[in-house]
CSV table of N, CA and C in Angstrom, one decimal:
chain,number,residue,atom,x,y,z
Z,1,UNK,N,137.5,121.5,100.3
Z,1,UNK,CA,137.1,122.3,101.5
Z,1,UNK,C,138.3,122.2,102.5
Z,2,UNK,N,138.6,123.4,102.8
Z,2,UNK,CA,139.9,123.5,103.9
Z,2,UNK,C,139.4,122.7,105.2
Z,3,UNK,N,140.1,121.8,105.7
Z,3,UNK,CA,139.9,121.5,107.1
Z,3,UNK,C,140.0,122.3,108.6
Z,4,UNK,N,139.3,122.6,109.2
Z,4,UNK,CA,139.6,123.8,110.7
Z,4,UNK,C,139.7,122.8,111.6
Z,5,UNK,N,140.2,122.8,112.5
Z,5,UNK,CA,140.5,121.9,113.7
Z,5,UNK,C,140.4,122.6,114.9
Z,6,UNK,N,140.2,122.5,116.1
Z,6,UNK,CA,140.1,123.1,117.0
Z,6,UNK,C,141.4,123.3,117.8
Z,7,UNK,N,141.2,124.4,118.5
Z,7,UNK,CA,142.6,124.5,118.9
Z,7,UNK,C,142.3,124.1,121.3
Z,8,UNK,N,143.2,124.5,121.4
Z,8,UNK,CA,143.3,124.3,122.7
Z,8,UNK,C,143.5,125.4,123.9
Z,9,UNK,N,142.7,126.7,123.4
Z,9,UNK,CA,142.9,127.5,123.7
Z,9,UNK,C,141.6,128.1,125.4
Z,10,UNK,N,142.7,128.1,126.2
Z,10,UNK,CA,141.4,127.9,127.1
Z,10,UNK,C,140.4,128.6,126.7
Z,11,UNK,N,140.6,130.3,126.3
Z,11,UNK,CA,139.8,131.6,126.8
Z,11,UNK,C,138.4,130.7,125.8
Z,12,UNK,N,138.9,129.9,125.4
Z,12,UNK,CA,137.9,129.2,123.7
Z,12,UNK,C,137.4,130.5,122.8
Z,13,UNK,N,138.6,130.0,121.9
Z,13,UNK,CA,138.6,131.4,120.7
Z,13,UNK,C,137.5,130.8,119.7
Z,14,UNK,N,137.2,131.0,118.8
Z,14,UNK,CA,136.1,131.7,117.7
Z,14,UNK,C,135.8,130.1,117.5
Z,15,UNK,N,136.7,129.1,117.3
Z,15,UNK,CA,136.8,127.7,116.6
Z,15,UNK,C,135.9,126.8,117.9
Z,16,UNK,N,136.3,127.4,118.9
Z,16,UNK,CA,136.1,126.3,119.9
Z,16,UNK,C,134.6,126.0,120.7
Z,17,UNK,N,133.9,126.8,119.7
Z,17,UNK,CA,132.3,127.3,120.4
Z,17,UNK,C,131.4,125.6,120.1
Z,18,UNK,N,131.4,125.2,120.9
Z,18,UNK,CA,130.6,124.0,120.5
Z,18,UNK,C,129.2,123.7,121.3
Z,19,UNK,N,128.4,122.8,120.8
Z,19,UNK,CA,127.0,122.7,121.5
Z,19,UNK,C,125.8,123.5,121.4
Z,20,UNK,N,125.3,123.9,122.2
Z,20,UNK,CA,124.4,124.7,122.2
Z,20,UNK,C,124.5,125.6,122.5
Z,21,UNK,N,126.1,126.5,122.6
Z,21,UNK,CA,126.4,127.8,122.6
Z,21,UNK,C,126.6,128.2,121.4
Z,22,UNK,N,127.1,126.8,120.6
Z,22,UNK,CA,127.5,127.4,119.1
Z,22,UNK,C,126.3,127.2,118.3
Z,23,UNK,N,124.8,126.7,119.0
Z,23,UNK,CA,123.5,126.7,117.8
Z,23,UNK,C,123.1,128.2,118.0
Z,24,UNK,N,123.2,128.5,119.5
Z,24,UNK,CA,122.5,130.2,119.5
Z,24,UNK,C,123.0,130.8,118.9
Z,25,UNK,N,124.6,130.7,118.9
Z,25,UNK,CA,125.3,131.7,118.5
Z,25,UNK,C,124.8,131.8,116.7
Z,26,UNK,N,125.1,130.9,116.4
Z,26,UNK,CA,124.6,130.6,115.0
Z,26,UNK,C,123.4,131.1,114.9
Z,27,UNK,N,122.7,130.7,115.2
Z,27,UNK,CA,121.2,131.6,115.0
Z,27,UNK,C,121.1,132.5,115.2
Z,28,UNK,N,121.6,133.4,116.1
Z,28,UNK,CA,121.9,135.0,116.0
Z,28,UNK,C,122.6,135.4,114.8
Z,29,UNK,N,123.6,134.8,114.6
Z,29,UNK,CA,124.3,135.4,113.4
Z,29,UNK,C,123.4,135.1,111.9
Z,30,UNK,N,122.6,134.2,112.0
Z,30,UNK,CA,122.2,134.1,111.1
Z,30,UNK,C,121.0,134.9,110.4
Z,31,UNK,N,120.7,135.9,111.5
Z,31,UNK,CA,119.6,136.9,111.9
Z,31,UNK,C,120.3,138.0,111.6
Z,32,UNK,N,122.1,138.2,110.9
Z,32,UNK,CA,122.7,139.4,111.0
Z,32,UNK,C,122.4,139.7,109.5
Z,33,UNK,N,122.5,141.2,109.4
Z,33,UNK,CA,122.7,142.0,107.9
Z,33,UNK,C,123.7,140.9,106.5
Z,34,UNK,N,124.4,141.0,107.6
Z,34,UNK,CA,126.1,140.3,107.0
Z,34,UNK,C,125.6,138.8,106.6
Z,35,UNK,N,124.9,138.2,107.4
Z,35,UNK,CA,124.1,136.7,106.4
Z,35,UNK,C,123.5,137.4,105.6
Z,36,UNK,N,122.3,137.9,105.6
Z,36,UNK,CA,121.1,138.2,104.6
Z,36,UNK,C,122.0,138.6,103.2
Z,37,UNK,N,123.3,138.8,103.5
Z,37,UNK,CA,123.6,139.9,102.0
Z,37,UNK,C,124.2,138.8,101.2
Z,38,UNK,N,125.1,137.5,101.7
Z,38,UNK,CA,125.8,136.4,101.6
Z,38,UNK,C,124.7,135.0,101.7
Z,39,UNK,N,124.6,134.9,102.1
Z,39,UNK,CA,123.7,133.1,102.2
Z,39,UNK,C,123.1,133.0,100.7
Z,40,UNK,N,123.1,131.9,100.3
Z,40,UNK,CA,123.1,131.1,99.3
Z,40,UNK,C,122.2,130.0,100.3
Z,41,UNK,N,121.0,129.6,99.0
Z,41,UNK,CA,120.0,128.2,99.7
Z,41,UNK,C,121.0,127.3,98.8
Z,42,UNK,N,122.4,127.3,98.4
Z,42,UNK,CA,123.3,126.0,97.8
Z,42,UNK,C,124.5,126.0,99.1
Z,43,UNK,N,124.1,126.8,100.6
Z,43,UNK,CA,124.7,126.7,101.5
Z,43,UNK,C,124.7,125.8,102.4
Z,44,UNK,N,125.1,125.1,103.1
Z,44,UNK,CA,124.8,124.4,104.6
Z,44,UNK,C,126.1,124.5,105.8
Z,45,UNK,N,125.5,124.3,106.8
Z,45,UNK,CA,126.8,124.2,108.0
Z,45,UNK,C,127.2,123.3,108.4
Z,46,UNK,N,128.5,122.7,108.6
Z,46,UNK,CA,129.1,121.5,109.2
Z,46,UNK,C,129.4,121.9,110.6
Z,47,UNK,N,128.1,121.1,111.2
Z,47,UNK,CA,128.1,121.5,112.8
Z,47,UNK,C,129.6,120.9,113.3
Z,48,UNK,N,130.0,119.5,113.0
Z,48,UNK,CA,131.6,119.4,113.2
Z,48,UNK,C,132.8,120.4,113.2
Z,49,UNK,N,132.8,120.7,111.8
Z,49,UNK,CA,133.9,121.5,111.6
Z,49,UNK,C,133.1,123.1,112.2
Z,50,UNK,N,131.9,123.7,112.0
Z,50,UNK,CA,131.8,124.9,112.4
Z,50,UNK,C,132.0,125.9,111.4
Z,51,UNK,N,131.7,125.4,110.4
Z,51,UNK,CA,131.8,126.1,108.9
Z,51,UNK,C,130.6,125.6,108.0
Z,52,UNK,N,130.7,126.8,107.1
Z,52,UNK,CA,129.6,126.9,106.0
Z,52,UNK,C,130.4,126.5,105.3
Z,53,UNK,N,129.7,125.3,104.1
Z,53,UNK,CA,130.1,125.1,103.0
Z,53,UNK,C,128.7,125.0,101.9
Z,54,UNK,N,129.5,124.7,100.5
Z,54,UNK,CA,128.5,124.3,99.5
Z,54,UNK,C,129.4,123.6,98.5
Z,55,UNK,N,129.0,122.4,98.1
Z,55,UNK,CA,129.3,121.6,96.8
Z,55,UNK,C,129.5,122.4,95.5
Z,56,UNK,N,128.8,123.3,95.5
Z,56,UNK,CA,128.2,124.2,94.1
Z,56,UNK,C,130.0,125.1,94.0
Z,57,UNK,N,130.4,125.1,92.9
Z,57,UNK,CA,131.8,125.6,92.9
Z,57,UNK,C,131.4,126.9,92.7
Z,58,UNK,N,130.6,127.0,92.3
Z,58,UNK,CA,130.1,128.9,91.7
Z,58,UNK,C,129.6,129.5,93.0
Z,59,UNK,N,129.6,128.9,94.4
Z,59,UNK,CA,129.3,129.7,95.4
Z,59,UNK,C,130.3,129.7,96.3
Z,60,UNK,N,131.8,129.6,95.8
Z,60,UNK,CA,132.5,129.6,96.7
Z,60,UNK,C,133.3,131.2,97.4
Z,61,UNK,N,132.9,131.9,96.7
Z,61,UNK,CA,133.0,133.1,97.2
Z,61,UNK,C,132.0,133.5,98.1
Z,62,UNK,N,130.7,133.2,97.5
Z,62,UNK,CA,129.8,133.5,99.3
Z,62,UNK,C,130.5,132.3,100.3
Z,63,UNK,N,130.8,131.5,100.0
Z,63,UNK,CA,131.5,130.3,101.2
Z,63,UNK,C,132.2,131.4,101.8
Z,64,UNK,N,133.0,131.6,101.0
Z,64,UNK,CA,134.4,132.1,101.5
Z,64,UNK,C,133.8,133.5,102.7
Z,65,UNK,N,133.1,134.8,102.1
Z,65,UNK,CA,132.7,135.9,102.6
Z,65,UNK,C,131.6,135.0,104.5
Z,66,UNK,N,131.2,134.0,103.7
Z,66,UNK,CA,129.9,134.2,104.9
Z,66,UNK,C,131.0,133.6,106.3
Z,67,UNK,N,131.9,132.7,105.9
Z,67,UNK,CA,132.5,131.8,106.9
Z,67,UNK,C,133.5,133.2,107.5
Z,68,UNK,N,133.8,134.3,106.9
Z,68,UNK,CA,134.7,135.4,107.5
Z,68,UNK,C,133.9,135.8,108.2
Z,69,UNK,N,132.3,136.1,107.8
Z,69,UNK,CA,131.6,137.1,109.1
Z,69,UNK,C,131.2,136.1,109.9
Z,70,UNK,N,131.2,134.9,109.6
Z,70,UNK,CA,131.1,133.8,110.7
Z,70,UNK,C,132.2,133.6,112.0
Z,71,UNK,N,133.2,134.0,111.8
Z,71,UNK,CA,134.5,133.8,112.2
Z,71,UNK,C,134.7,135.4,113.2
Z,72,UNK,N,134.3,136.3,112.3
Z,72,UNK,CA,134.1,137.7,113.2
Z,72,UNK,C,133.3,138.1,114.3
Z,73,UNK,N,131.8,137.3,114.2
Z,73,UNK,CA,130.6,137.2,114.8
Z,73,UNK,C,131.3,136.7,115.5
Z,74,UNK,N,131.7,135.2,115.7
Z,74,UNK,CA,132.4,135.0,117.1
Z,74,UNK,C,133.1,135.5,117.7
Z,75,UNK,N,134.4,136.1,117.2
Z,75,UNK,CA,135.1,136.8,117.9
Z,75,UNK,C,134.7,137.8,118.5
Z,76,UNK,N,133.6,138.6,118.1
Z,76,UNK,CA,133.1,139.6,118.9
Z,76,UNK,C,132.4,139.4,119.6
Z,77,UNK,N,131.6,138.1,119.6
Z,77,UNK,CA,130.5,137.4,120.8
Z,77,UNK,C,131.8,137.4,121.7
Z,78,UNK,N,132.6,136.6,121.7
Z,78,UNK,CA,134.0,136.4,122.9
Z,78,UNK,C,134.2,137.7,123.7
Z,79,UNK,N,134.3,138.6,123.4
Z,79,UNK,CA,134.5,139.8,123.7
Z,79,UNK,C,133.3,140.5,124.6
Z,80,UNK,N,132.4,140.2,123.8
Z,80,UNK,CA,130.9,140.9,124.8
Z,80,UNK,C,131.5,140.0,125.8
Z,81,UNK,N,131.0,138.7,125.5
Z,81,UNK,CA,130.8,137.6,126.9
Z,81,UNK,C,131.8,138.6,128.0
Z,82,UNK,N,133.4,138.4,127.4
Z,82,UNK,CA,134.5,138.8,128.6
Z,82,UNK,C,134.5,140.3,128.9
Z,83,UNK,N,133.6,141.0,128.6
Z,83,UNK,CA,132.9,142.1,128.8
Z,83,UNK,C,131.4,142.0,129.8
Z,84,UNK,N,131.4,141.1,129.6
Z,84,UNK,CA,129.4,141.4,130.5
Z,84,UNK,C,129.9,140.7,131.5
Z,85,UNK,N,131.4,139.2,131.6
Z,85,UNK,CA,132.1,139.1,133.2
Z,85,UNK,C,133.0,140.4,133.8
Z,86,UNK,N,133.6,140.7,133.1
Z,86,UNK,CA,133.7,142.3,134.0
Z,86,UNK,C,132.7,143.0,134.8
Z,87,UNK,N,131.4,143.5,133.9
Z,87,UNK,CA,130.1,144.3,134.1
Z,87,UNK,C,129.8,143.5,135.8
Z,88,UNK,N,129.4,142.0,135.5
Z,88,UNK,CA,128.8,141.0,137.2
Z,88,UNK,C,129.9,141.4,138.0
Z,89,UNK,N,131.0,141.5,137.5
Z,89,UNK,CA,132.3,141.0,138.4
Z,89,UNK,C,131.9,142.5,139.1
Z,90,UNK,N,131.9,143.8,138.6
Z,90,UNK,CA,132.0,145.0,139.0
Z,90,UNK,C,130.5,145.4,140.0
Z,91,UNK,N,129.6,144.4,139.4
Z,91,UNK,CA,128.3,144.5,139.9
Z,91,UNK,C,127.9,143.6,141.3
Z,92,UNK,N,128.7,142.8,141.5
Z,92,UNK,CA,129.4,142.0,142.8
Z,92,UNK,C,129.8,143.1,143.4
Z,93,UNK,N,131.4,143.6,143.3
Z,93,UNK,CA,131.9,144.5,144.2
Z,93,UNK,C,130.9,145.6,144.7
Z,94,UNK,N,130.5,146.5,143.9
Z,94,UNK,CA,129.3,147.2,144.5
Z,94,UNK,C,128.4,147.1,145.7
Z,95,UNK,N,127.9,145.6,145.9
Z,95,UNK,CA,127.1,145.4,146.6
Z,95,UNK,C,127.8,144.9,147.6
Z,96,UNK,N,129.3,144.4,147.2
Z,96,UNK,CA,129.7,144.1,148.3
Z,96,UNK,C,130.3,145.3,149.4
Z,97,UNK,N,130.6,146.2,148.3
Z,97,UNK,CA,130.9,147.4,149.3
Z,97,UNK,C,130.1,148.0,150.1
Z,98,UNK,N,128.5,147.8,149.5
Z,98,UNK,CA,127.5,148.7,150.5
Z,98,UNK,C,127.2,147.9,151.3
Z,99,UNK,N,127.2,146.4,151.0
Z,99,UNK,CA,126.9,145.6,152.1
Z,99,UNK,C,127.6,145.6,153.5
Z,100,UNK,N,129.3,145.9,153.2
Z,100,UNK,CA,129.9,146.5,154.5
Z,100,UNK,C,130.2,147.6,155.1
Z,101,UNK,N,129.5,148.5,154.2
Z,101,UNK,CA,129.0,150.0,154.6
Z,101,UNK,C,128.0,149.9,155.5
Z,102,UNK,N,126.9,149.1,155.4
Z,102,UNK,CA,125.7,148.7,156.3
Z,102,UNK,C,126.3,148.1,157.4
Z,103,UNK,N,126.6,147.0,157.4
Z,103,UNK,CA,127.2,146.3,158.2
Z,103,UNK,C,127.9,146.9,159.4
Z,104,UNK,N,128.8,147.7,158.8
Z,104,UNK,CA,129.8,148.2,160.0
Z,104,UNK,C,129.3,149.6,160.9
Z,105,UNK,N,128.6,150.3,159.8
Z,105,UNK,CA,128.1,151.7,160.0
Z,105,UNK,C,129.6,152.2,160.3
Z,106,UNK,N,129.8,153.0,159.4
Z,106,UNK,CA,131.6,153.5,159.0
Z,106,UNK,C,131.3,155.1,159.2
Z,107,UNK,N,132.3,155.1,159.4
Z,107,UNK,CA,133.0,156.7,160.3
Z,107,UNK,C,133.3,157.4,159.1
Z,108,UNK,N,133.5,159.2,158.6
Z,108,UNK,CA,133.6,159.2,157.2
Z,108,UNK,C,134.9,159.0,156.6
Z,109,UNK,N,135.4,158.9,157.7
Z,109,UNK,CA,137.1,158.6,157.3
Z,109,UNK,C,137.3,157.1,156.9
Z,110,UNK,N,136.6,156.5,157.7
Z,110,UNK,CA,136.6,154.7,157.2
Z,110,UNK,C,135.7,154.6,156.1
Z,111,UNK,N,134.7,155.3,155.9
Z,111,UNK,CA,134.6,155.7,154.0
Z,111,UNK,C,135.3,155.7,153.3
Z,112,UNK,N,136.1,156.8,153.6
Z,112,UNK,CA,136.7,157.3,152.4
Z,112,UNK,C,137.8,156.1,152.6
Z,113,UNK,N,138.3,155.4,153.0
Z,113,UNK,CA,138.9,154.0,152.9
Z,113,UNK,C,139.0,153.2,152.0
Z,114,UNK,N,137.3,152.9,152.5
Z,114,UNK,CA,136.8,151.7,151.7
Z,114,UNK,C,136.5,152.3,150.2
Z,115,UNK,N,135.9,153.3,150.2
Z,115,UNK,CA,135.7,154.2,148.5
Z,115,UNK,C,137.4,153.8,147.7
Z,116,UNK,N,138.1,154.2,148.7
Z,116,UNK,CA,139.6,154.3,147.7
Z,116,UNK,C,139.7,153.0,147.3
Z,117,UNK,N,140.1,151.8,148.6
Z,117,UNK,CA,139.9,150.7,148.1
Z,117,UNK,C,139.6,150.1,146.9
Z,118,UNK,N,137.9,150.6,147.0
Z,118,UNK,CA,137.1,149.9,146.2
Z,118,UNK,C,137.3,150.7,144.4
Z,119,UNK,N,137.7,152.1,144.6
Z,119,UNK,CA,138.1,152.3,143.4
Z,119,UNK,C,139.4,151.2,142.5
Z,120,UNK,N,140.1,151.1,143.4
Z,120,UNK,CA,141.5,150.1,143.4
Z,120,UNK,C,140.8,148.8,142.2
Z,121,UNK,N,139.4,148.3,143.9
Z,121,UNK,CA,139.5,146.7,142.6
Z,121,UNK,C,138.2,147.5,141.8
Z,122,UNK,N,137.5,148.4,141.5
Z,122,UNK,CA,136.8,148.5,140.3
Z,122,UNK,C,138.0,148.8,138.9
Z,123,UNK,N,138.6,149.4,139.4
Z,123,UNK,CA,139.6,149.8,137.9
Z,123,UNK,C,140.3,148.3,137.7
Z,124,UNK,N,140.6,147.2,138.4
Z,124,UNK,CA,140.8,145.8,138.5
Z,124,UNK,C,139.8,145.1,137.4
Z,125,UNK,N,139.0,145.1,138.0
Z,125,UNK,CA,137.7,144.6,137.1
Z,125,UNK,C,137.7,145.0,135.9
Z,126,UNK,N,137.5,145.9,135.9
Z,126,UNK,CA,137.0,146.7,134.6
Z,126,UNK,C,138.3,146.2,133.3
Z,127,UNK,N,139.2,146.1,134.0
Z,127,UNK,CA,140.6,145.9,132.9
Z,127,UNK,C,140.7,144.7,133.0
Z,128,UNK,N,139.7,143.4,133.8
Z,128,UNK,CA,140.2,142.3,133.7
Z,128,UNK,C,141.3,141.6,134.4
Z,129,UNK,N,141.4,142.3,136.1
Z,129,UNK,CA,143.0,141.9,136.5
Z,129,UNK,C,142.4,141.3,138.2
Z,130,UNK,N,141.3,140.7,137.7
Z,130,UNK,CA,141.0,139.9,139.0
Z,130,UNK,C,142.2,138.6,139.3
């Protein structure tokens, strides 16, 4: 069995999910198409290493297939997550703009200000450049 080691990567890439982010995660994945077509009951998970293995040499090709959609499922969990912090991040600004919309009671010129502005950091957000 290959050894995976974790790396040191802040954004924490696919390897680095540990705890009880990495049992949900796991259980969701385990609820995907992509398990049901792959798993083998000569399967198990090394909550350490964060890999599926099996002793059984004749199931090393499901090893091999399930640990890639294991490896992909994360990576695209990574991506929602830094996708749904954009979504709050953009869903903050919003409120914070109407909140000083109220606040000030703005002239339509000092509107259109704050709208440009706020276009500025929504396209910020959205790309991730807080």
């Amino acid at each position: 069995m290959n050894q995976i080691t974790k790396c040191n990567d802040e954004r924490m890439c696919a390897r680095c999910f540990t705890g009880d982010k990495c049992e949900v995660m796991r259980s969701e994945f385990e609820k995907t198409k992509a398990y049901e077509l792959c798993k083998s009951w000569q399967m198990d998970f090394d909550e350490e290493l964060q890999t599926y293995y099996s002793i059984n040499p004749m199931f090393h090709s499901d090893v091999t297939v399930i640990n890639s959609a294991w490896r992909m499922y994360q990576e695209r969990q990574t991506e929602v997550d830094e996708l749904q912090k954009r979504v709050d991040l953009v869903k903050q600004l919003i409120q914070a703009y109407k909140d000083e919309e109220k606040e000030l009671e703005l002239k339509e010129w000092e509107q259109s200000t704050i709208y440009g502005r706020f276009a500025i950091e929504l396209e910020q957000a959205l790309k991730g450049e807080t």
